[in-house]
Coordinates of C-alpha atoms in Angstrom, one line a residue:
M11 CA -53.7 -22.5 -24.8
S12 CA -53.4 -21.2 -21.3
D13 CA -50.6 -19.2 -19.4
L14 CA -47.7 -21.1 -17.9
P15 CA -49.9 -22.3 -15.2
R16 CA -48.5 -20.7 -12.4
K17 CA -51.2 -22.3 -8.7
A18 CA -49.2 -25.1 -6.7
V19 CA -52.7 -26.8 -6.9
T20 CA -53.3 -27.1 -10.6
R21 CA -49.3 -27.7 -11.4
T22 CA -50.1 -31.0 -8.8
A23 CA -53.1 -31.7 -10.4
K24 CA -51.2 -32.4 -13.7
L25 CA -48.9 -34.2 -12.4
A26 CA -50.8 -36.4 -10.1
T27 CA -52.0 -37.8 -13.3
L28 CA -49.3 -39.2 -13.8
P29 CA -49.5 -42.4 -11.5
L30 CA -53.0 -42.3 -11.4
G31 CA -52.3 -42.4 -15.6
F32 CA -50.2 -45.1 -15.3
A33 CA -52.1 -47.3 -12.6
G34 CA -55.1 -46.6 -15.0
R35 CA -53.2 -48.1 -18.3
A36 CA -52.4 -51.4 -16.1
T37 CA -55.7 -52.1 -16.3
W38 CA -56.8 -51.0 -19.1
G39 CA -53.8 -53.7 -20.8
L40 CA -56.1 -56.8 -18.3
G41 CA -59.1 -56.0 -20.5
K42 CA -57.3 -55.8 -23.6
R43 CA -55.8 -59.4 -22.7
I44 CA -59.3 -60.6 -21.9
G45 CA -60.8 -59.0 -25.0
G46 CA -58.2 -61.1 -26.8
K47 CA -54.9 -58.9 -27.5
S48 CA -51.3 -60.7 -27.1
A49 CA -49.9 -59.6 -24.1
E50 CA -46.4 -58.3 -26.3
I51 CA -49.0 -55.8 -28.5
V52 CA -51.6 -55.0 -25.0
A53 CA -47.6 -53.4 -23.8
R54 CA -46.4 -52.0 -26.9
E55 CA -49.6 -49.9 -27.1
L56 CA -49.7 -49.5 -23.4
Q57 CA -45.6 -48.5 -23.1
Q58 CA -46.6 -45.8 -26.2
R59 CA -50.2 -45.0 -24.1
T60 CA -47.4 -44.3 -21.6
A61 CA -44.8 -41.6 -23.6
D62 CA -47.7 -39.4 -25.0
Q63 CA -49.3 -38.6 -21.8
L64 CA -45.2 -38.5 -19.8
F65 CA -45.1 -36.5 -23.0
K66 CA -48.0 -34.0 -22.7
V67 CA -48.5 -33.5 -19.3
L68 CA -44.4 -32.8 -18.8
G69 CA -44.3 -30.5 -21.6
E70 CA -47.3 -28.3 -21.0
L71 CA -46.1 -28.7 -17.2
K72 CA -43.1 -26.5 -18.3
G73 CA -41.2 -25.6 -15.8
G74 CA -39.2 -28.2 -13.2
A75 CA -41.3 -30.9 -14.5
M76 CA -39.8 -30.3 -18.8
K77 CA -36.4 -30.3 -17.3
F78 CA -36.5 -32.9 -15.8
G79 CA -37.8 -34.9 -19.0
Q80 CA -34.8 -33.9 -20.9
A81 CA -33.1 -34.4 -18.2
L82 CA -34.1 -37.8 -18.7
S83 CA -34.0 -38.0 -22.1
V84 CA -30.6 -38.5 -22.2
F85 CA -30.1 -41.7 -20.0
E86 CA -33.0 -43.7 -22.8
S87 CA -30.6 -45.6 -23.9
A88 CA -30.3 -47.1 -20.4
L89 CA -33.6 -48.9 -21.6
P90 CA -34.7 -52.5 -22.3
E91 CA -34.9 -52.0 -26.4
E92 CA -38.7 -53.2 -25.8
I93 CA -39.4 -50.4 -23.0
A94 CA -37.5 -47.8 -24.6
G95 CA -38.5 -48.5 -28.0
P96 CA -42.5 -46.3 -27.1
Y97 CA -40.6 -43.2 -24.6
R98 CA -38.0 -43.1 -26.9
A99 CA -39.5 -40.7 -29.5
A100 CA -42.0 -38.3 -26.7
L101 CA -38.7 -38.2 -24.4
T102 CA -36.8 -36.7 -27.0
R103 CA -40.2 -34.0 -28.1
L104 CA -39.3 -32.6 -25.4
Q105 CA -35.8 -31.9 -26.4
E106 CA -37.0 -29.5 -29.1
A107 CA -40.4 -28.9 -28.6
A108 CA -42.9 -27.6 -26.1
P109 CA -46.4 -26.3 -25.8
P110 CA -45.7 -22.6 -26.8
M111 CA -46.6 -19.5 -24.7
P112 CA -49.1 -17.3 -25.8
V113 CA -48.6 -13.6 -28.2
R114 CA -50.3 -12.3 -25.8
T115 CA -47.0 -13.1 -22.7
V116 CA -44.5 -12.8 -24.9
H117 CA -45.4 -9.4 -25.9
A118 CA -46.2 -8.7 -22.1
V119 CA -43.4 -9.3 -21.6
L120 CA -40.8 -8.0 -23.8
A121 CA -43.1 -5.0 -23.6
E122 CA -42.3 -4.7 -19.8
R123 CA -38.7 -5.4 -19.7
L124 CA -37.7 -3.6 -23.3
G125 CA -40.4 -1.5 -22.9
E126 CA -43.5 -0.5 -24.5
E127 CA -41.4 0.7 -27.6
W128 CA -39.5 -2.8 -27.8
R129 CA -41.3 -3.7 -31.8
E130 CA -38.4 -0.8 -32.2
L131 CA -35.5 -3.2 -31.3
F132 CA -36.5 -5.8 -34.3
L133 CA -36.1 -5.2 -37.5
E134 CA -37.9 -8.2 -37.5
F135 CA -39.7 -10.1 -34.8
E136 CA -41.1 -14.2 -35.3
D137 CA -43.8 -14.8 -32.3
K138 CA -44.5 -18.3 -33.2
P139 CA -41.9 -19.9 -30.8
S140 CA -38.7 -21.4 -33.2
A141 CA -37.7 -23.7 -29.9
A142 CA -39.3 -24.7 -26.3
A143 CA -37.3 -25.1 -23.7
S144 CA -38.5 -25.6 -19.1
I145 CA -37.6 -21.9 -17.9
G146 CA -38.3 -19.9 -21.4
Q147 CA -38.8 -20.3 -24.8
V148 CA -36.8 -18.8 -28.5
H149 CA -37.9 -17.1 -31.0
R150 CA -36.2 -16.0 -34.1
A151 CA -36.0 -12.2 -34.8
V152 CA -33.8 -9.2 -37.1
W153 CA -32.4 -6.9 -35.0
H154 CA -31.5 -3.6 -35.5
D155 CA -28.3 -3.6 -36.5
G156 CA -29.6 -6.3 -39.5
R157 CA -27.5 -9.6 -36.9
E158 CA -30.4 -12.5 -36.8
V159 CA -31.1 -12.9 -33.1
A160 CA -32.3 -16.1 -30.7
V161 CA -34.2 -13.2 -28.5
K162 CA -35.2 -15.6 -25.4
V163 CA -38.0 -15.3 -22.9
Q164 CA -38.7 -17.1 -20.0
Y165 CA -42.0 -17.8 -18.9
P166 CA -43.6 -15.4 -15.6
G167 CA -43.6 -17.7 -12.8
A168 CA -41.0 -19.9 -14.3
G169 CA -39.7 -20.3 -10.7
E170 CA -42.8 -21.0 -8.6
A171 CA -43.4 -23.6 -10.9
L172 CA -40.0 -25.0 -11.3
L173 CA -39.7 -25.5 -7.4
S174 CA -43.3 -26.4 -7.5
D175 CA -43.2 -29.6 -10.3
L176 CA -39.3 -30.8 -8.7
A177 CA -41.3 -30.9 -5.0
Q178 CA -44.1 -33.2 -6.2
L179 CA -41.9 -35.0 -9.3
S180 CA -39.7 -36.1 -6.1
R181 CA -42.8 -37.9 -4.2
F182 CA -43.2 -39.7 -7.6
A183 CA -39.5 -41.3 -7.2
R184 CA -39.9 -44.3 -6.9
L185 CA -42.0 -44.3 -8.8
L186 CA -40.5 -42.5 -11.9
G187 CA -37.2 -44.2 -11.2
P188 CA -37.7 -48.5 -13.0
L189 CA -37.2 -46.4 -16.7
I190 CA -33.3 -46.0 -16.1
P191 CA -32.0 -49.1 -14.5
G192 CA -29.0 -48.7 -11.6
M193 CA -30.2 -44.5 -11.7
D194 CA -31.1 -43.0 -8.2
I195 CA -33.6 -40.4 -9.5
K196 CA -34.3 -39.0 -6.4
P197 CA -31.2 -36.9 -6.7
L198 CA -30.6 -35.8 -10.0
I199 CA -34.0 -34.6 -9.1
T200 CA -32.7 -33.3 -6.0
E201 CA -29.3 -31.2 -8.6
L202 CA -32.0 -30.1 -11.1
R203 CA -33.4 -27.6 -8.0
D204 CA -30.2 -26.1 -6.3
R205 CA -29.7 -24.8 -9.9
V206 CA -33.4 -23.3 -10.2
A207 CA -32.5 -19.9 -9.3
E208 CA -28.4 -19.8 -11.6
E209 CA -30.6 -20.8 -14.2
L210 CA -33.5 -18.5 -13.7
D211 CA -31.0 -15.5 -13.4
Y212 CA -30.6 -14.9 -17.2
A213 CA -27.4 -12.1 -16.5
L214 CA -25.0 -14.8 -15.0
E215 CA -26.4 -17.9 -18.5
A216 CA -25.4 -14.3 -20.3
E217 CA -22.0 -14.2 -18.6
A218 CA -21.6 -18.0 -18.7
Q219 CA -22.1 -17.3 -23.4
Q220 CA -19.8 -14.7 -23.1
E221 CA -16.8 -16.6 -22.2
H222 CA -17.5 -19.2 -24.2
A223 CA -18.3 -17.4 -27.1
A224 CA -15.1 -15.4 -26.8
E225 CA -13.2 -18.3 -26.3
F226 CA -14.7 -20.4 -29.0
A227 CA -14.0 -17.1 -31.5
G228 CA -12.4 -18.2 -34.7
D229 CA -13.0 -22.4 -33.6
P230 CA -12.9 -25.0 -36.5
D231 CA -14.6 -27.4 -34.3
V232 CA -16.8 -25.7 -32.2
V233 CA -18.9 -22.8 -32.2
V234 CA -21.0 -20.8 -29.5
P235 CA -23.3 -17.6 -30.0
E236 CA -23.1 -14.2 -29.4
V237 CA -25.2 -12.2 -26.8
V238 CA -26.2 -8.6 -27.8
Y239 CA -28.8 -7.7 -25.0
Q240 CA -28.6 -9.0 -21.9
G241 CA -31.6 -7.9 -19.7
E242 CA -34.5 -9.5 -16.8
Q243 CA -36.6 -11.6 -18.5
V244 CA -34.4 -11.2 -21.6
L245 CA -32.1 -12.9 -23.5
V246 CA -31.4 -12.3 -27.1
T247 CA -27.9 -14.1 -29.4
E248 CA -27.5 -14.1 -33.2
W249 CA -29.1 -16.8 -34.4
I250 CA -27.2 -20.1 -35.3
D251 CA -29.0 -23.0 -38.1
G252 CA -27.5 -27.0 -39.0
T253 CA -29.3 -29.8 -37.4
P254 CA -30.7 -30.7 -34.4
L255 CA -28.4 -33.3 -32.3
S256 CA -32.1 -34.9 -32.3
E257 CA -31.7 -34.9 -35.8
V258 CA -28.6 -36.7 -36.0
I259 CA -29.8 -38.9 -33.9
S260 CA -33.0 -39.8 -35.7
D261 CA -31.5 -39.6 -39.3
G262 CA -27.4 -39.0 -39.5
T263 CA -26.2 -40.7 -41.8
P264 CA -22.7 -42.4 -40.0
E265 CA -20.7 -39.6 -41.3
Q266 CA -22.3 -36.9 -39.3
R267 CA -23.1 -39.1 -36.1
D268 CA -18.8 -39.6 -35.7
R269 CA -18.6 -35.9 -35.9
A270 CA -21.3 -35.4 -34.2
G271 CA -19.8 -37.5 -30.9
Q272 CA -16.5 -36.8 -31.4
L273 CA -17.1 -33.1 -31.2
L274 CA -19.3 -33.7 -27.5
A275 CA -16.6 -35.1 -26.7
R276 CA -14.1 -32.6 -27.2
F277 CA -16.4 -30.1 -26.3
L278 CA -17.2 -31.9 -22.6
F279 CA -13.9 -31.9 -22.2
S280 CA -12.2 -28.9 -23.7
G281 CA -14.4 -26.2 -21.7
P282 CA -13.6 -26.4 -18.9
A283 CA -9.9 -26.2 -19.1
R284 CA -10.7 -23.6 -21.9
T285 CA -13.1 -21.5 -19.8
G286 CA -13.1 -22.2 -16.0
L287 CA -17.2 -23.2 -16.6
L288 CA -19.3 -26.7 -17.5
H289 CA -21.9 -26.8 -19.4
A290 CA -24.1 -28.7 -17.3
D291 CA -27.3 -29.2 -19.1
P292 CA -25.7 -31.4 -22.0
H293 CA -29.1 -33.2 -24.4
P294 CA -29.5 -33.0 -27.8
G295 CA -32.0 -29.7 -27.5
N296 CA -28.8 -27.7 -27.0
F297 CA -26.9 -28.7 -29.8
R298 CA -27.2 -27.9 -33.2
L299 CA -24.0 -29.9 -36.9
L300 CA -23.4 -26.9 -39.1
P301 CA -21.4 -26.7 -42.3
A302 CA -17.7 -25.8 -42.3
A303 CA -17.0 -22.0 -42.1
H304 CA -16.0 -20.2 -45.1
P305 CA -12.8 -18.8 -45.2
D306 CA -13.3 -16.0 -45.1
G307 CA -14.7 -16.4 -41.5
E308 CA -19.1 -16.4 -42.7
G309 CA -21.0 -19.4 -42.6
G310 CA -21.1 -22.1 -44.3
D311 CA -24.4 -22.0 -47.7
G312 CA -26.2 -24.1 -45.7
E313 CA -24.7 -27.2 -47.8
E314 CA -22.4 -29.1 -45.6
G315 CA -18.8 -29.9 -46.3
E316 CA -17.0 -33.4 -45.4
S317 CA -18.1 -35.0 -42.2
G318 CA -14.2 -33.9 -40.6
E319 CA -15.2 -29.9 -41.3
L320 CA -19.6 -30.4 -39.6
R321 CA -18.7 -28.2 -36.4
L322 CA -21.2 -28.9 -33.1
G323 CA -22.8 -25.4 -32.1
V324 CA -23.4 -25.8 -28.7
L325 CA -27.2 -23.7 -27.3
D326 CA -28.0 -22.8 -24.0
F327 CA -25.8 -21.5 -21.0
G328 CA -27.6 -21.7 -18.6
T329 CA -26.6 -24.6 -16.1
V330 CA -22.7 -24.8 -15.1
D331 CA -19.8 -26.0 -13.1
R332 CA -17.9 -23.4 -12.4
L333 CA -14.2 -25.4 -12.2
P334 CA -11.4 -22.5 -12.2
G335 CA -9.0 -24.7 -12.6
G336 CA -10.5 -26.8 -15.4
L337 CA -11.8 -30.3 -14.5
P338 CA -10.2 -31.9 -11.4
D339 CA -6.9 -33.6 -11.9
T340 CA -7.9 -36.8 -9.1
I341 CA -10.7 -38.3 -12.4
G342 CA -8.3 -37.7 -14.8
E343 CA -5.2 -39.7 -12.1
A344 CA -7.8 -42.1 -11.2
L345 CA -8.8 -43.1 -14.8
R346 CA -5.1 -43.4 -16.0
M347 CA -4.5 -45.9 -12.7
T348 CA -7.6 -47.6 -13.4
L349 CA -5.9 -48.4 -17.5
E350 CA -2.8 -48.8 -15.2
D351 CA -4.3 -52.1 -14.1
D352 CA -3.1 -50.1 -10.0
A353 CA -5.8 -51.7 -7.9
E354 CA -3.4 -50.2 -4.7
A355 CA -2.8 -46.1 -5.5
V356 CA -6.9 -45.4 -6.9
Y357 CA -8.2 -46.7 -3.9
G358 CA -6.0 -44.1 -2.5
L359 CA -6.7 -41.7 -4.4
L360 CA -11.0 -42.4 -4.1
C361 CA -10.9 -42.8 0.1
E362 CA -8.8 -39.6 -0.3
E363 CA -11.1 -37.9 -2.1
G364 CA -13.9 -39.4 -0.3
F365 CA -15.7 -41.2 -3.2
V366 CA -15.3 -44.2 -0.3
K367 CA -15.9 -42.7 2.5
E368 CA -12.9 -43.7 6.2
S369 CA -15.9 -46.0 7.8
I370 CA -15.9 -49.0 4.8
D371 CA -13.6 -50.8 3.8
L372 CA -13.1 -52.3 0.5
D373 CA -11.2 -54.7 -1.7
P374 CA -9.5 -52.1 -4.2
D375 CA -9.2 -55.3 -7.0
A376 CA -12.9 -55.2 -6.8
V377 CA -12.8 -51.6 -6.8
L378 CA -11.5 -51.6 -9.6
D379 CA -13.1 -54.8 -11.2
Y380 CA -16.2 -52.9 -10.9
L381 CA -14.6 -49.9 -13.1
R382 CA -12.7 -51.7 -16.3
P383 CA -15.9 -51.6 -17.4
I384 CA -17.5 -48.5 -17.8
I385 CA -14.0 -47.3 -19.2
E386 CA -13.5 -49.7 -21.9
P387 CA -14.5 -46.5 -23.6
A388 CA -10.3 -44.5 -23.2
A389 CA -9.0 -48.1 -23.0
V390 CA -9.1 -48.0 -26.7
E391 CA -8.2 -46.2 -30.3
E392 CA -11.6 -45.8 -31.1
F393 CA -14.9 -46.6 -29.4
T394 CA -18.5 -47.1 -30.6
F395 CA -20.8 -45.8 -28.7
T396 CA -23.9 -47.7 -28.4
R397 CA -27.7 -47.9 -26.8
G398 CA -26.7 -52.2 -25.9
W399 CA -23.0 -51.5 -24.4
M400 CA -25.5 -48.8 -22.1
R401 CA -27.8 -50.6 -21.1
D402 CA -25.0 -53.6 -20.2
Q403 CA -23.5 -51.2 -18.1
A404 CA -26.7 -50.1 -16.8
A405 CA -27.3 -53.8 -16.1
R406 CA -24.2 -55.0 -14.9
I407 CA -24.5 -51.9 -11.6
A408 CA -28.6 -52.6 -11.2
D409 CA -29.0 -56.0 -10.7
P410 CA -29.0 -56.6 -6.8
R411 CA -27.0 -60.0 -7.7
S412 CA -24.7 -58.6 -8.8
P413 CA -21.3 -57.6 -7.5
A414 CA -21.3 -54.3 -9.4
H415 CA -24.5 -53.8 -7.3
Q416 CA -22.6 -54.3 -4.2
L417 CA -20.0 -52.8 -4.6
G418 CA -21.3 -49.7 -5.9
K419 CA -23.9 -49.8 -3.1
Q420 CA -20.7 -48.8 -0.6
L421 CA -19.5 -45.6 -2.9
N422 CA -19.8 -42.0 -2.1
L423 CA -20.1 -39.3 -4.6
P424 CA -18.9 -36.6 -3.3
P425 CA -20.7 -33.5 -3.2
S426 CA -18.3 -30.8 -5.8
Y427 CA -19.0 -34.0 -7.9
L428 CA -22.3 -34.0 -8.3
L429 CA -22.5 -31.9 -11.2
I430 CA -19.4 -33.7 -13.7
H431 CA -21.3 -37.1 -12.9
R432 CA -24.4 -35.9 -14.2
V433 CA -22.4 -34.0 -17.4
T434 CA -20.5 -37.5 -17.7
L435 CA -23.1 -39.7 -17.7
S436 CA -25.2 -37.4 -19.7
T437 CA -23.2 -36.6 -23.1
I438 CA -22.5 -40.7 -22.7
G439 CA -26.7 -40.9 -23.7
V440 CA -25.8 -39.1 -25.3
L441 CA -22.7 -41.0 -27.7
C442 CA -24.5 -43.8 -27.4
Q443 CA -27.5 -41.9 -29.1
L444 CA -25.8 -41.4 -31.7
S445 CA -23.7 -44.5 -31.6
A446 CA -21.4 -42.4 -32.3
T447 CA -17.7 -44.4 -33.6
V448 CA -15.3 -41.6 -31.2
R449 CA -11.6 -41.6 -30.4
L450 CA -12.5 -40.9 -27.0
R451 CA -8.5 -40.6 -25.4
D452 CA -7.3 -38.2 -27.8
E453 CA -9.6 -36.0 -26.7
L454 CA -8.6 -37.0 -22.6
E455 CA -5.2 -36.4 -23.2
A456 CA -5.3 -33.0 -25.2
W457 CA -7.4 -31.8 -22.5
L458 CA -8.4 -33.9 -18.8
P459 CA -5.4 -32.6 -15.5
G460 CA -4.0 -35.9 -14.5
F461 CA -4.6 -38.6 -17.0
V462 CA -0.9 -37.6 -18.5
P463 CA 1.2 -38.4 -15.8
E464 CA 3.5 -35.6 -15.8
P465 CA 6.8 -34.6 -17.2
F466 CA 9.7 -36.1 -14.9
I467 CA 11.9 -33.3 -14.1
P468 CA 15.3 -34.1 -12.7
E469 CA 16.2 -31.4 -9.7
Q470 CA 19.1 -29.2 -11.4
A471 CA 21.2 -30.8 -8.8
S472 CA 24.2 -30.4 -10.6
A473 CA 23.8 -26.3 -11.3
A474 CA 24.5 -26.6 -7.9
E475 CA 28.0 -28.5 -7.6
P476 CA 31.4 -27.6 -8.6
E477 CA 32.7 -27.0 -11.8
D478 CA 35.1 -30.0 -12.6
D479 CA 38.4 -27.7 -13.1
S480 CA 40.7 -30.5 -12.8
A481 CA 41.6 -30.0 -16.1

């Protein structure tokens, strides 16, 4: 295995194999059909080959290509099942695995950043990575004080690779667009590119993770590992065991799925309210399902307790949205007004916040009709998220003949809401992959500003009135 390819020409050549490969496999499929295989069998084989190449190219490149693959993977719920099936396994693998960085490169980075005697900081260090991500990989180790730790090592040249990949992928955006009906791929790539510098800065990541760890310390539902050490290109945090969410998606029990979904929704909405930060990379590789804590505060012994006791472990705070006041009140207010069927109020709020540009004039009732199906999970006591429901929403918005498609094209997404929108959509995508039954409304009422109307407090005019001394 060679080092992370850093030359733009090398990475561009690899990425170019994606569209060329699509065309080549189409020719291969035609030949198979002429040879007598049915269209259905050929299509299935064609999709599997495409999925395999997608994983191979994006996984080997890591960087922005892999980051795009991870972002895309949470939206596979929106794909028609006959297309989603072959892609699902390949895209999900991007959430948990990628070809590793050579051991010599890992050691070189650690020696450069921690000093030549870096091994003295660890009682044990596993050379084989336990996980790989878009800009670095994680090694399990034991810190010199005996704590089990995760050591994240950044790939050399990761920043250059990220920018190069995302620039090239934007050229293929129209080709990749049909993978996710109703989703414009180019803004997703642009938004990922805009966050490169922040994600490469492990000091920012350590700060965001430690703020979450402090706030959620002792929380019965959410576990965030403490930061142990942070340096340039190296981040050491406490290790947490648990079942990766990708495994819960593929093999979890209904109880595990529902609990994971409930806690994922809880973390999405409670995180900004409690820390002023929004964890902005909600793909399944960043979450673990953990057993209940012991009464003494220590972790479980590996045996899972009752489904209601399972906890959600949260990893990777490299991308966060800073929301000092929590999520904007506008989101909760618009959601509440939509549930109340107050078309004029909803439309007025959307215009005020820039979701409808001044030059656009829409029918408030049509806007309400557009929003109602999307907010269905918040309208009921509990809702079962399914791939079918997600596909229906995507198809409704993607179909050019649909009124929803025509109206959606006239709406605007203000820049300050872009990341919130993507995180929310991604989280819903994971909930649909889990097929989780979630009491979403409970979380909205507890954590979303503006969703519950402010209690009416009458003016204390009586205090200013003269006392009645007629008695």
